[in-house]
């Protein structure tokens, strides 16, 4: 659709109704702009479902970060977008460059599909991943309220809004000086949270013609380690959970031509040729080393070949993760407003944040090869001779091995993120009837990643290992000699690794107002424009290939795009109780082209106690810079991958049935096209009696050309459909797998949002209120590739997001005089657990196929009887509820025995909030 056609269409809409125009009474109530529309109107239940959360409720709930807040939003997805899940090395979205960040994912559609606004305008995306706004960069201390639009909004805001919109709205015309401090400590230890916040404001727009507001908040959170929680236990084989890794701190020997184990070995009475051997496994002493256990081969025979596991130990690396980051964060925001005339305001806004997070991963796993030169030599002082245990062991040959390098330390990264946005603008009234707004902003976000420990130069590490000086089979408490420890230290890399930066320069404006008077009311309109220039850059500070298993994404230097958009809205009062909202927006991207997205919604209120509403719209999601243009990276899959096609043709051949390490490539795809959506809502609001209201909104979303990161595992599991991505050599053996970003077939999701509100009075002067916000997910169907049937995911385990049938946040409050109290419940329904061995064999008798529901209760009490002082005491997780057990494979989801996407690992915690207002 051309811009001219768009203008003609809006003009046509504007002339349909004026024939019935007549003079109506002017609106005298204050009008406000509600998220999801550019037309100011009287605040009331509208045509679109918008959830509002006041800052007072956030404070009383003991919430100290936006990451925690999003866990309480029923419409937000249950996925790997929180800080705990982000500290991962596995999975398509584990880019390992966004540690310390948290993202929203409304409807479970991913961070890219949720638009985050501050005062109705965009803020910059995360500096490293570039995929979405880091919620932790939003300054909660100056927030007045948060509006969450649970409907697609591409017709108003453009891309990113398929899942919905989260709008953080700052305090306005604030006067005074307020200091608050918060402490939140866990009963079981670890994870202490501290916050200090200062809010100041001076001047009255009404009396003095100006107001200046500033807020600064500093947070410091301690680390919570998996070792500090007993439920983080990855070795419970009787329940179907056991580590799927033979990379252990006590090294496992590997078979290969030229090694001491040769091409494999057989045991007496067993013709099977085995490919790995660990002395402790033969001795039944795997558990003599902390974190190790006998490999439970019976749980994974179709995932990892038994030939590599029967005589191996396993390492519980799933319980060797951080549950929460040690973080220091400072957020600041300032807004100055000048009332230059009764009808015009000028304002300036400055936003800044700095976050320093320290992420820890398990020690690196080294798999020796003759090519790398790190095989253990025959003359080494710690040479492990398995003669007499392993038939055919050749003492004259070097040892190949798999070793978890605990002596190097845990892989430790420091991620420093800085965000800044400067905005100047004007708003007011033109010709006494039209509201206008105009803004010019510049946003920048940078991220710097440094490696602090656990990483080594590849050549130095291999040379040291090949010298035989490192004891790969140290007994408990033995460790390395001082000389070897010094050599390991000298091999380490410490320093800057990579950095990224995003920028956004935006000029936007809109005008709205009443244009005609109709028999049913005023016909209102809005029109606006949005001009943006976005850039992204991600570069290495060193040659990452020189660092063993260095994390990060492929480099992408100086990518940019221009976005030009125009949009228009009409609010048409068709009847006295029926209004229709029409909107359309056209965006043009310099990289991917143009798209036009319309929207229609209605609001019908036949009585004061009954309201019907609904919408239908189209949306789009533009590919990100990383998805389009990041460089290709070469990596490896460890642990004996099975080539399903090749193994069926060559049974028992380890080249097909037990591949020791498989190379794969990931990276950007310049051929990506935008995701497109068709979606809508249909709902009703009931208020049958005073003090009670209920809302029910059914929603449906269909998405095509879903942009996903295709993992090598997905390619291998769908080899029938994707043979072009499995590259084989002349003999048919897999050389490598091509993975990365693709346009998948699509998804279809349906659900119902429910909101209940009640309030009243009790004898004795008590006031009470109760509220529930819940989401019932009817269906979430997904097709990976064209031609595949859609697969239902609701209530079932899945690797990135888990789609729960029901979630809600409910609270009840009671108040009298200076006292108030609040009890909150956050509830998530259970789901079918991941089956051991991919469901290809019977699970153990103790396996429970259903992960139980999770309910957490929080209690707080507030006292305001001291002058200018507010004191709130809270207990989070009142009943010390542990996360429900899950037997999922840690290679796919972080957490051993529990799921950080669903549950809170902190346990019972006490919070204290003290707030003092000086003036």
PDB file of N, CA and C in Angstrom, residues 65-128:
ATOM      1  N   UNK A  65      13.218  -5.379  41.721  1.00  0.00           N
ATOM      2  CA  UNK A  65      13.718  -5.292  40.351  1.00  0.00           C
ATOM      3  C   UNK A  65      12.573  -5.577  39.382  1.00  0.00           C
ATOM      4  N   UNK A  66      12.742  -5.092  38.161  1.00  0.00           N
ATOM      5  CA  UNK A  66      11.722  -5.341  37.142  1.00  0.00           C
ATOM      6  C   UNK A  66      11.703  -6.809  36.752  1.00  0.00           C
ATOM      7  N   UNK A  67      12.843  -7.486  36.884  1.00  0.00           N
ATOM      8  CA  UNK A  67      12.901  -8.924  36.646  1.00  0.00           C
ATOM      9  C   UNK A  67      11.934  -9.649  37.575  1.00  0.00           C
ATOM     10  N   UNK A  68      11.960  -9.303  38.867  1.00  0.00           N
ATOM     11  CA  UNK A  68      11.031  -9.905  39.823  1.00  0.00           C
ATOM     12  C   UNK A  68       9.581  -9.538  39.499  1.00  0.00           C
ATOM     13  N   UNK A  69       9.368  -8.296  39.093  1.00  0.00           N
ATOM     14  CA  UNK A  69       8.014  -7.858  38.767  1.00  0.00           C
ATOM     15  C   UNK A  69       7.407  -8.685  37.650  1.00  0.00           C
ATOM     16  N   UNK A  70       8.186  -8.959  36.593  1.00  0.00           N
ATOM     17  CA  UNK A  70       7.646  -9.683  35.454  1.00  0.00           C
ATOM     18  C   UNK A  70       7.238 -11.110  35.817  1.00  0.00           C
ATOM     19  N   UNK A  71       7.838 -11.659  36.858  1.00  0.00           N
ATOM     20  CA  UNK A  71       7.455 -12.999  37.295  1.00  0.00           C
ATOM     21  C   UNK A  71       6.043 -13.014  37.873  1.00  0.00           C
ATOM     22  N   UNK A  72       5.535 -11.852  38.264  1.00  0.00           N
ATOM     23  CA  UNK A  72       4.192 -11.779  38.836  1.00  0.00           C
ATOM     24  C   UNK A  72       3.122 -11.463  37.800  1.00  0.00           C
ATOM     25  N   UNK A  73       3.508 -11.217  36.557  1.00  0.00           N
ATOM     26  CA  UNK A  73       2.553 -10.860  35.511  1.00  0.00           C
ATOM     27  C   UNK A  73       2.083 -12.143  34.829  1.00  0.00           C
ATOM     28  N   UNK A  74       0.814 -12.470  34.984  1.00  0.00           N
ATOM     29  CA  UNK A  74       0.298 -13.734  34.459  1.00  0.00           C
ATOM     30  C   UNK A  74       0.414 -13.815  32.947  1.00  0.00           C
ATOM     31  N   UNK A  75       0.315 -12.678  32.260  1.00  0.00           N
ATOM     32  CA  UNK A  75       0.369 -12.678  30.803  1.00  0.00           C
ATOM     33  C   UNK A  75       1.791 -12.789  30.269  1.00  0.00           C
ATOM     34  N   UNK A  76       2.780 -12.682  31.159  1.00  0.00           N
ATOM     35  CA  UNK A  76       4.161 -12.799  30.715  1.00  0.00           C
ATOM     36  C   UNK A  76       4.533 -14.261  30.561  1.00  0.00           C
ATOM     37  N   UNK A  77       5.358 -14.551  29.580  1.00  0.00           N
ATOM     38  CA  UNK A  77       5.736 -15.918  29.310  1.00  0.00           C
ATOM     39  C   UNK A  77       6.600 -16.512  30.415  1.00  0.00           C
ATOM     40  N   UNK A  78       6.585 -17.829  30.495  1.00  0.00           N
ATOM     41  CA  UNK A  78       7.406 -18.559  31.463  1.00  0.00           C
ATOM     42  C   UNK A  78       8.574 -19.134  30.678  1.00  0.00           C
ATOM     43  N   UNK A  79       9.640 -18.342  30.555  1.00  0.00           N
ATOM     44  CA  UNK A  79      10.737 -18.749  29.682  1.00  0.00           C
ATOM     45  C   UNK A  79      12.086 -18.394  30.241  1.00  0.00           C
ATOM     46  N   UNK A  80      13.087 -18.457  29.375  1.00  0.00           N
ATOM     47  CA  UNK A  80      14.482 -18.276  29.771  1.00  0.00           C
ATOM     48  C   UNK A  80      14.916 -16.823  29.669  1.00  0.00           C
ATOM     49  N   UNK A  81      14.037 -15.897  30.066  1.00  0.00           N
ATOM     50  CA  UNK A  81      14.341 -14.479  29.928  1.00  0.00           C
ATOM     51  C   UNK A  81      14.693 -13.830  31.258  1.00  0.00           C
ATOM     52  N   UNK A  82      14.663 -14.609  32.348  1.00  0.00           N
ATOM     53  CA  UNK A  82      15.068 -14.074  33.632  1.00  0.00           C
ATOM     54  C   UNK A  82      16.583 -14.216  33.801  1.00  0.00           C
ATOM     55  N   UNK A  83      17.129 -13.608  34.856  1.00  0.00           N
ATOM     56  CA  UNK A  83      18.572 -13.570  35.017  1.00  0.00           C
ATOM     57  C   UNK A  83      19.155 -14.960  35.288  1.00  0.00           C
ATOM     58  N   UNK A  84      18.445 -15.782  36.048  1.00  0.00           N
ATOM     59  CA  UNK A  84      18.969 -17.117  36.359  1.00  0.00           C
ATOM     60  C   UNK A  84      19.080 -17.951  35.094  1.00  0.00           C
ATOM     61  N   UNK A  85      18.013 -17.999  34.309  1.00  0.00           N
ATOM     62  CA  UNK A  85      18.035 -18.804  33.086  1.00  0.00           C
ATOM     63  C   UNK A  85      19.012 -18.250  32.071  1.00  0.00           C
ATOM     64  N   UNK A  86      19.243 -16.943  32.108  1.00  0.00           N
ATOM     65  CA  UNK A  86      20.172 -16.344  31.160  1.00  0.00           C
ATOM     66  C   UNK A  86      21.620 -16.719  31.406  1.00  0.00           C
ATOM     67  N   UNK A  87      21.920 -17.205  32.608  1.00  0.00           N
ATOM     68  CA  UNK A  87      23.289 -17.622  32.929  1.00  0.00           C
ATOM     69  C   UNK A  87      23.467 -19.067  32.480  1.00  0.00           C
ATOM     70  N   UNK A  88      23.604 -19.266  31.189  1.00  0.00           N
ATOM     71  CA  UNK A  88      23.547 -20.606  30.607  1.00  0.00           C
ATOM     72  C   UNK A  88      24.524 -20.699  29.445  1.00  0.00           C
ATOM     73  N   UNK A  89      24.910 -21.925  29.123  1.00  0.00           N
ATOM     74  CA  UNK A  89      25.770 -22.138  27.961  1.00  0.00           C
ATOM     75  C   UNK A  89      25.080 -22.968  26.900  1.00  0.00           C
ATOM     76  N   UNK A  90      23.857 -23.421  27.179  1.00  0.00           N
ATOM     77  CA  UNK A  90      23.170 -24.297  26.248  1.00  0.00           C
ATOM     78  C   UNK A  90      21.935 -23.602  25.682  1.00  0.00           C
ATOM     79  N   UNK A  91      21.457 -24.116  24.556  1.00  0.00           N
ATOM     80  CA  UNK A  91      20.213 -23.641  23.996  1.00  0.00           C
ATOM     81  C   UNK A  91      20.404 -22.554  22.965  1.00  0.00           C
ATOM     82  N   UNK A  92      19.365 -22.380  22.158  1.00  0.00           N
ATOM     83  CA  UNK A  92      19.459 -21.453  21.038  1.00  0.00           C
ATOM     84  C   UNK A  92      19.640 -20.010  21.488  1.00  0.00           C
ATOM     85  N   UNK A  93      19.078 -19.652  22.633  1.00  0.00           N
ATOM     86  CA  UNK A  93      19.134 -18.258  23.054  1.00  0.00           C
ATOM     87  C   UNK A  93      20.184 -18.010  24.125  1.00  0.00           C
ATOM     88  N   UNK A  94      21.035 -18.972  24.379  1.00  0.00           N
ATOM     89  CA  UNK A  94      22.103 -18.790  25.356  1.00  0.00           C
ATOM     90  C   UNK A  94      23.288 -18.117  24.681  1.00  0.00           C
ATOM     91  N   UNK A  95      23.142 -16.813  24.365  1.00  0.00           N
ATOM     92  CA  UNK A  95      24.218 -16.120  23.667  1.00  0.00           C
ATOM     93  C   UNK A  95      25.355 -15.721  24.609  1.00  0.00           C
ATOM     94  N   UNK A  96      25.128 -15.840  25.911  1.00  0.00           N
ATOM     95  CA  UNK A  96      26.161 -15.583  26.907  1.00  0.00           C
ATOM     96  C   UNK A  96      26.730 -14.167  26.817  1.00  0.00           C
ATOM     97  N   UNK A  97      25.947 -13.232  26.313  1.00  0.00           N
ATOM     98  CA  UNK A  97      26.397 -11.839  26.278  1.00  0.00           C
ATOM     99  C   UNK A  97      25.397 -10.925  26.984  1.00  0.00           C
ATOM    100  N   UNK A  98      24.347 -11.482  27.568  1.00  0.00           N
ATOM    101  CA  UNK A  98      23.337 -10.652  28.216  1.00  0.00           C
ATOM    102  C   UNK A  98      23.206 -10.993  29.691  1.00  0.00           C
ATOM    103  N   UNK A  99      24.276 -11.476  30.312  1.00  0.00           N
ATOM    104  CA  UNK A  99      24.243 -11.775  31.732  1.00  0.00           C
ATOM    105  C   UNK A  99      23.914 -10.542  32.545  1.00  0.00           C
ATOM    106  N   UNK A 100      23.068 -10.719  33.555  1.00  0.00           N
ATOM    107  CA  UNK A 100      22.641  -9.596  34.374  1.00  0.00           C
ATOM    108  C   UNK A 100      21.462  -8.851  33.811  1.00  0.00           C
ATOM    109  N   UNK A 101      21.022  -9.209  32.611  1.00  0.00           N
ATOM    110  CA  UNK A 101      19.868  -8.559  31.987  1.00  0.00           C
ATOM    111  C   UNK A 101      18.633  -9.435  32.150  1.00  0.00           C
ATOM    112  N   UNK A 102      17.477  -8.815  32.032  1.00  0.00           N
ATOM    113  CA  UNK A 102      16.201  -9.534  32.072  1.00  0.00           C
ATOM    114  C   UNK A 102      15.280  -8.917  31.034  1.00  0.00           C
ATOM    115  N   UNK A 103      14.436  -9.749  30.442  1.00  0.00           N
ATOM    116  CA  UNK A 103      13.597  -9.304  29.338  1.00  0.00           C
ATOM    117  C   UNK A 103      12.145  -9.751  29.561  1.00  0.00           C
ATOM    118  N   UNK A 104      11.238  -8.987  28.984  1.00  0.00           N
ATOM    119  CA  UNK A 104       9.827  -9.354  29.017  1.00  0.00           C
ATOM    120  C   UNK A 104       9.492 -10.223  27.815  1.00  0.00           C
ATOM    121  N   UNK A 105       8.451 -11.043  27.970  1.00  0.00           N
ATOM    122  CA  UNK A 105       8.021 -11.911  26.876  1.00  0.00           C
ATOM    123  C   UNK A 105       6.519 -12.144  27.002  1.00  0.00           C
ATOM    124  N   UNK A 106       5.727 -11.122  26.702  1.00  0.00           N
ATOM    125  CA  UNK A 106       4.281 -11.249  26.812  1.00  0.00           C
ATOM    126  C   UNK A 106       3.770 -12.340  25.876  1.00  0.00           C
ATOM    127  N   UNK A 107       2.861 -13.131  26.397  1.00  0.00           N
ATOM    128  CA  UNK A 107       2.262 -14.273  25.683  1.00  0.00           C
ATOM    129  C   UNK A 107       3.282 -15.358  25.357  1.00  0.00           C
ATOM    130  N   UNK A 108       4.501 -15.251  25.898  1.00  0.00           N
ATOM    131  CA  UNK A 108       5.512 -16.250  25.609  1.00  0.00           C
ATOM    132  C   UNK A 108       6.032 -16.191  24.189  1.00  0.00           C
ATOM    133  N   UNK A 109       5.949 -15.027  23.559  1.00  0.00           N
ATOM    134  CA  UNK A 109       6.367 -14.881  22.161  1.00  0.00           C
ATOM    135  C   UNK A 109       7.813 -14.422  22.024  1.00  0.00           C
ATOM    136  N   UNK A 110       8.515 -14.251  23.145  1.00  0.00           N
ATOM    137  CA  UNK A 110       9.915 -13.863  23.093  1.00  0.00           C
ATOM    138  C   UNK A 110      10.120 -12.377  23.346  1.00  0.00           C
ATOM    139  N   UNK A 111      11.310 -11.993  23.818  1.00  0.00           N
ATOM    140  CA  UNK A 111      11.586 -10.582  24.122  1.00  0.00           C
ATOM    141  C   UNK A 111      11.442  -9.663  22.911  1.00  0.00           C
ATOM    142  N   UNK A 112      11.795 -10.142  21.728  1.00  0.00           N
ATOM    143  CA  UNK A 112      11.701  -9.294  20.536  1.00  0.00           C
ATOM    144  C   UNK A 112      10.272  -8.868  20.241  1.00  0.00           C
ATOM    145  N   UNK A 113       9.294  -9.637  20.723  1.00  0.00           N
ATOM    146  CA  UNK A 113       7.891  -9.381  20.386  1.00  0.00           C
ATOM    147  C   UNK A 113       7.164  -8.598  21.462  1.00  0.00           C
ATOM    148  N   UNK A 114       7.869  -8.080  22.454  1.00  0.00           N
ATOM    149  CA  UNK A 114       7.262  -7.248  23.495  1.00  0.00           C
ATOM    150  C   UNK A 114       7.893  -5.869  23.446  1.00  0.00           C
ATOM    151  N   UNK A 115       7.080  -4.856  23.259  1.00  0.00           N
ATOM    152  CA  UNK A 115       7.574  -3.484  23.181  1.00  0.00           C
ATOM    153  C   UNK A 115       7.591  -2.874  24.577  1.00  0.00           C
ATOM    154  N   UNK A 116       8.730  -2.323  24.973  1.00  0.00           N
ATOM    155  CA  UNK A 116       8.876  -1.672  26.273  1.00  0.00           C
ATOM    156  C   UNK A 116       9.031  -0.171  26.054  1.00  0.00           C
ATOM    157  N   UNK A 117       8.182   0.595  26.727  1.00  0.00           N
ATOM    158  CA  UNK A 117       8.165   2.049  26.579  1.00  0.00           C
ATOM    159  C   UNK A 117       8.423   2.714  27.927  1.00  0.00           C
ATOM    160  N   UNK A 118       8.935   3.909  27.891  1.00  0.00           N
ATOM    161  CA  UNK A 118       9.045   4.769  29.059  1.00  0.00           C
ATOM    162  C   UNK A 118       8.311   6.056  28.733  1.00  0.00           C
ATOM    163  N   UNK A 119       7.246   6.328  29.475  1.00  0.00           N
ATOM    164  CA  UNK A 119       6.382   7.478  29.185  1.00  0.00           C
ATOM    165  C   UNK A 119       5.894   7.464  27.746  1.00  0.00           C
ATOM    166  N   UNK A 120       5.595   6.275  27.236  1.00  0.00           N
ATOM    167  CA  UNK A 120       5.011   6.165  25.905  1.00  0.00           C
ATOM    168  C   UNK A 120       6.000   6.213  24.764  1.00  0.00           C
ATOM    169  N   UNK A 121       7.297   6.273  25.062  1.00  0.00           N
ATOM    170  CA  UNK A 121       8.306   6.336  23.996  1.00  0.00           C
ATOM    171  C   UNK A 121       9.322   5.209  24.165  1.00  0.00           C
ATOM    172  N   UNK A 122       9.925   4.833  23.059  1.00  0.00           N
ATOM    173  CA  UNK A 122      10.881   3.744  23.049  1.00  0.00           C
ATOM    174  C   UNK A 122      12.151   4.097  23.824  1.00  0.00           C
ATOM    175  N   UNK A 123      12.784   3.048  24.365  1.00  0.00           N
ATOM    176  CA  UNK A 123      14.112   3.172  24.948  1.00  0.00           C
ATOM    177  C   UNK A 123      15.038   2.212  24.207  1.00  0.00           C
ATOM    178  N   UNK A 124      16.335   2.342  24.412  1.00  0.00           N
ATOM    179  CA  UNK A 124      17.298   1.577  23.636  1.00  0.00           C
ATOM    180  C   UNK A 124      17.339   0.106  24.017  1.00  0.00           C
ATOM    181  N   UNK A 125      17.642  -0.744  23.030  1.00  0.00           N
ATOM    182  CA  UNK A 125      17.790  -2.172  23.271  1.00  0.00           C
ATOM    183  C   UNK A 125      19.117  -2.484  23.938  1.00  0.00           C
ATOM    184  N   UNK A 126      19.201  -3.692  24.459  1.00  0.00           N
ATOM    185  CA  UNK A 126      20.400  -4.150  25.164  1.00  0.00           C
ATOM    186  C   UNK A 126      21.631  -4.011  24.280  1.00  0.00           C
ATOM    187  N   UNK A 127      22.732  -3.556  24.873  1.00  0.00           N
ATOM    188  CA  UNK A 127      23.902  -3.193  24.092  1.00  0.00           C
ATOM    189  C   UNK A 127      24.640  -4.353  23.465  1.00  0.00           C
ATOM    190  N   UNK A 128      24.495  -5.564  24.005  1.00  0.00           N
ATOM    191  CA  UNK A 128      25.229  -6.707  23.443  1.00  0.00           C
ATOM    192  C   UNK A 128      24.343  -7.562  22.559  1.00  0.00           C
TER     193      UNK A 128
END
